[in-house]
Amino acid sequence: MTWLELLWLPPVMIAIAIVLGTAGRTGFKAIVRSIYNTFVVLTLGVVIVGVVIHVVARVFA
């Protein structure tokens, strides 16, 4: 996977964060806070999984 292929991840994560963040929330501040928190968690999850896969590939290569 190249850096160019990774460019589609942030728009997809933003879209997912918007959908998950607005579900069941009322009030502008609560929605924005939930979208932000969801985006941060998704970003951390993607980075952690990527690092783990990279380390495992290096160990067994």
XYZ file of N, CA, C and O in Angstrom:
244
model
N 0.855 -1.172 0.000
C 0.000 0.000 0.000
C 0.903 1.238 0.000
O 1.822 1.342 0.795
N 0.594 2.165 -0.867
C 1.393 3.386 -0.971
C 0.736 4.517 -0.195
O -0.416 4.420 0.238
N 1.483 5.625 -0.039
C 0.949 6.803 0.646
C -0.221 7.375 -0.131
O -1.160 7.903 0.459
N -0.163 7.268 -1.455
C -1.251 7.781 -2.285
C -2.553 7.007 -2.052
O -3.633 7.587 -2.026
N -2.426 5.712 -1.835
C -3.604 4.896 -1.557
C -4.204 5.193 -0.184
O -5.382 4.963 0.048
N -3.384 5.703 0.739
C -3.864 6.025 2.078
C -4.666 7.325 2.127
O -5.286 7.626 3.142
N -4.663 8.091 1.053
C -5.376 9.369 1.035
C -6.893 9.220 1.144
O -7.573 10.156 1.535
N -7.437 8.067 0.797
C -8.890 7.899 0.875
C -9.358 7.569 2.291
O -10.556 7.655 2.579
N -8.462 7.260 3.196
C -8.871 6.901 4.562
C -9.482 8.055 5.359
O -10.529 7.868 5.986
N -8.885 9.252 5.397
C -9.506 10.333 6.186
C -10.920 10.704 5.752
O -11.793 10.848 6.627
N -11.228 10.832 4.452
C -12.627 11.132 4.106
C -13.607 10.033 4.526
O -14.719 10.325 4.980
N -13.179 8.790 4.434
C -14.043 7.683 4.852
C -14.231 7.704 6.365
O -15.343 7.522 6.869
N -13.153 7.972 7.109
C -13.268 8.031 8.566
C -14.115 9.221 9.005
O -14.868 9.117 9.979
N -14.019 10.345 8.299
C -14.864 11.494 8.620
C -16.333 11.156 8.384
O -17.192 11.482 9.207
N -16.622 10.491 7.270
C -18.008 10.118 6.986
C -18.546 9.159 8.047
O -19.682 9.306 8.517
N -17.747 8.188 8.438
C -18.169 7.241 9.478
C -18.370 7.963 10.800
O -19.349 7.716 11.518
N -17.456 8.884 11.135
C -17.563 9.629 12.383
C -18.818 10.495 12.406
O -19.478 10.617 13.441
N -19.166 11.081 11.270
C -20.376 11.902 11.212
C -21.613 11.048 11.439
O -22.510 11.413 12.205
N -21.667 9.907 10.789
C -22.841 9.039 10.939
C -22.946 8.507 12.367
O -24.021 8.558 12.980
N -21.833 7.999 12.900
C -21.878 7.449 14.250
C -22.018 8.527 15.310
O -22.647 8.322 16.345
N -21.436 9.694 15.063
C -21.476 10.772 16.037
C -22.840 11.408 16.181
O -23.211 11.869 17.260
N -23.609 11.461 15.107
C -24.922 12.097 15.177
C -26.016 11.150 15.641
O -27.093 11.608 16.024
N -25.745 9.872 15.644
C -26.764 8.903 16.027
C -27.117 9.039 17.498
O -26.276 8.856 18.376
N -28.348 9.399 17.775
C -28.848 9.452 19.135
C -28.427 10.667 19.938
O -28.634 10.711 21.145
N -27.825 11.658 19.299
C -27.386 12.852 20.029
C -28.327 14.016 19.738
O -28.882 14.122 18.652
N -28.512 14.873 20.701
C -29.287 16.090 20.494
C -28.446 17.269 20.944
O -27.670 17.165 21.904
N -28.595 18.364 20.272
C -27.811 19.549 20.601
C -26.549 19.612 19.775
O -25.877 18.603 19.548
N -26.238 20.805 19.309
C -25.096 20.992 18.419
C -23.775 20.617 19.091
O -22.947 19.922 18.505
N -23.568 21.065 20.317
C -22.306 20.792 21.007
C -22.093 19.303 21.239
O -20.985 18.790 21.092
N -23.149 18.613 21.617
C -23.039 17.172 21.865
C -22.713 16.423 20.576
O -21.911 15.487 20.583
N -23.313 16.850 19.479
C -23.063 16.195 18.195
C -21.626 16.428 17.749
O -20.931 15.492 17.337
N -21.163 17.675 17.825
C -19.796 17.990 17.401
C -18.780 17.259 18.268
O -17.800 16.700 17.760
N -18.996 17.229 19.565
C -18.092 16.529 20.475
C -18.060 15.035 20.162
O -16.989 14.409 20.138
N -19.210 14.463 19.891
C -19.274 13.040 19.586
C -18.604 12.724 18.249
O -17.914 11.708 18.127
N -18.796 13.594 17.256
C -18.135 13.387 15.963
C -16.621 13.449 16.135
O -15.887 12.613 15.604
N -16.138 14.446 16.879
C -14.703 14.591 17.113
C -14.140 13.367 17.841
O -13.103 12.813 17.436
N -14.800 12.943 18.903
C -14.322 11.780 19.663
C -14.335 10.517 18.817
O -13.400 9.711 18.894
N -15.371 10.329 18.011
C -15.446 9.159 17.140
C -14.321 9.179 16.119
O -13.687 8.152 15.855
N -14.031 10.346 15.546
C -12.949 10.458 14.570
C -11.597 10.152 15.207
O -10.773 9.444 14.619
N -11.375 10.649 16.411
C -10.108 10.384 17.102
C -9.951 8.894 17.386
O -8.881 8.312 17.162
N -11.009 8.263 17.849
C -10.951 6.820 18.151
C -10.713 6.017 16.872
O -9.907 5.081 16.859
N -11.389 6.371 15.791
C -11.169 5.675 14.519
C -9.732 5.854 14.041
O -9.103 4.900 13.567
N -9.218 7.061 14.155
C -7.846 7.322 13.724
C -6.852 6.509 14.546
O -5.939 5.885 13.985
N -7.026 6.515 15.850
C -6.137 5.722 16.702
C -6.240 4.232 16.383
O -5.228 3.528 16.359
N -7.449 3.764 16.147
C -7.633 2.352 15.803
C -6.935 1.978 14.513
O -6.257 0.940 14.435
N -7.059 2.812 13.503
C -6.411 2.536 12.218
C -4.893 2.565 12.361
O -4.195 1.706 11.828
N -4.380 3.541 13.096
C -2.929 3.644 13.284
C -2.401 2.445 14.072
O -1.384 1.850 13.693
N -3.082 2.073 15.130
C -2.629 0.944 15.952
C -2.656 -0.357 15.159
O -1.700 -1.140 15.197
N -3.733 -0.601 14.439
C -3.820 -1.820 13.622
C -2.739 -1.813 12.548
O -2.100 -2.840 12.279
N -2.495 -0.665 11.937
C -1.445 -0.568 10.923
C -0.068 -0.860 11.482
O 0.739 -1.557 10.858
N 0.215 -0.325 12.665
C 1.515 -0.568 13.290
C 1.670 -2.040 13.658
O 2.727 -2.639 13.442
N 0.625 -2.632 14.198
C 0.686 -4.057 14.568
C 0.912 -4.915 13.328
O 1.765 -5.823 13.345
N 0.207 -4.644 12.258
C 0.394 -5.418 11.029
C 1.811 -5.223 10.498
O 2.453 -6.179 10.040
N 2.322 -3.999 10.555
C 3.675 -3.722 10.089
C 4.710 -4.492 10.916
O 5.640 -5.087 10.361
N 4.548 -4.483 12.227
C 5.490 -5.186 13.101
C 5.428 -6.685 12.863
O 6.468 -7.364 12.760
N 4.237 -7.236 12.755
C 4.097 -8.676 12.513
C 4.708 -9.052 11.169
O 5.392 -10.078 11.048
N 4.505 -8.230 10.154
C 5.096 -8.514 8.846
C 6.615 -8.454 8.898
O 7.290 -9.280 8.261
N 7.157 -7.518 9.663
C 8.620 -7.417 9.783
C 9.199 -8.603 10.563
O 10.283 -9.098 10.237
N 8.477 -9.047 11.569
C 8.967 -10.157 12.388
C 9.023 -11.451 11.574
O 9.986 -12.214 11.654
N 8.001 -11.688 10.788
C 7.929 -12.956 10.052
C 8.476 -12.879 8.633
O 8.401 -13.856 7.903
N 9.016 -11.744 8.247
C 9.556 -11.619 6.879
C 10.982 -12.113 6.807
O 11.741 -12.138 7.689
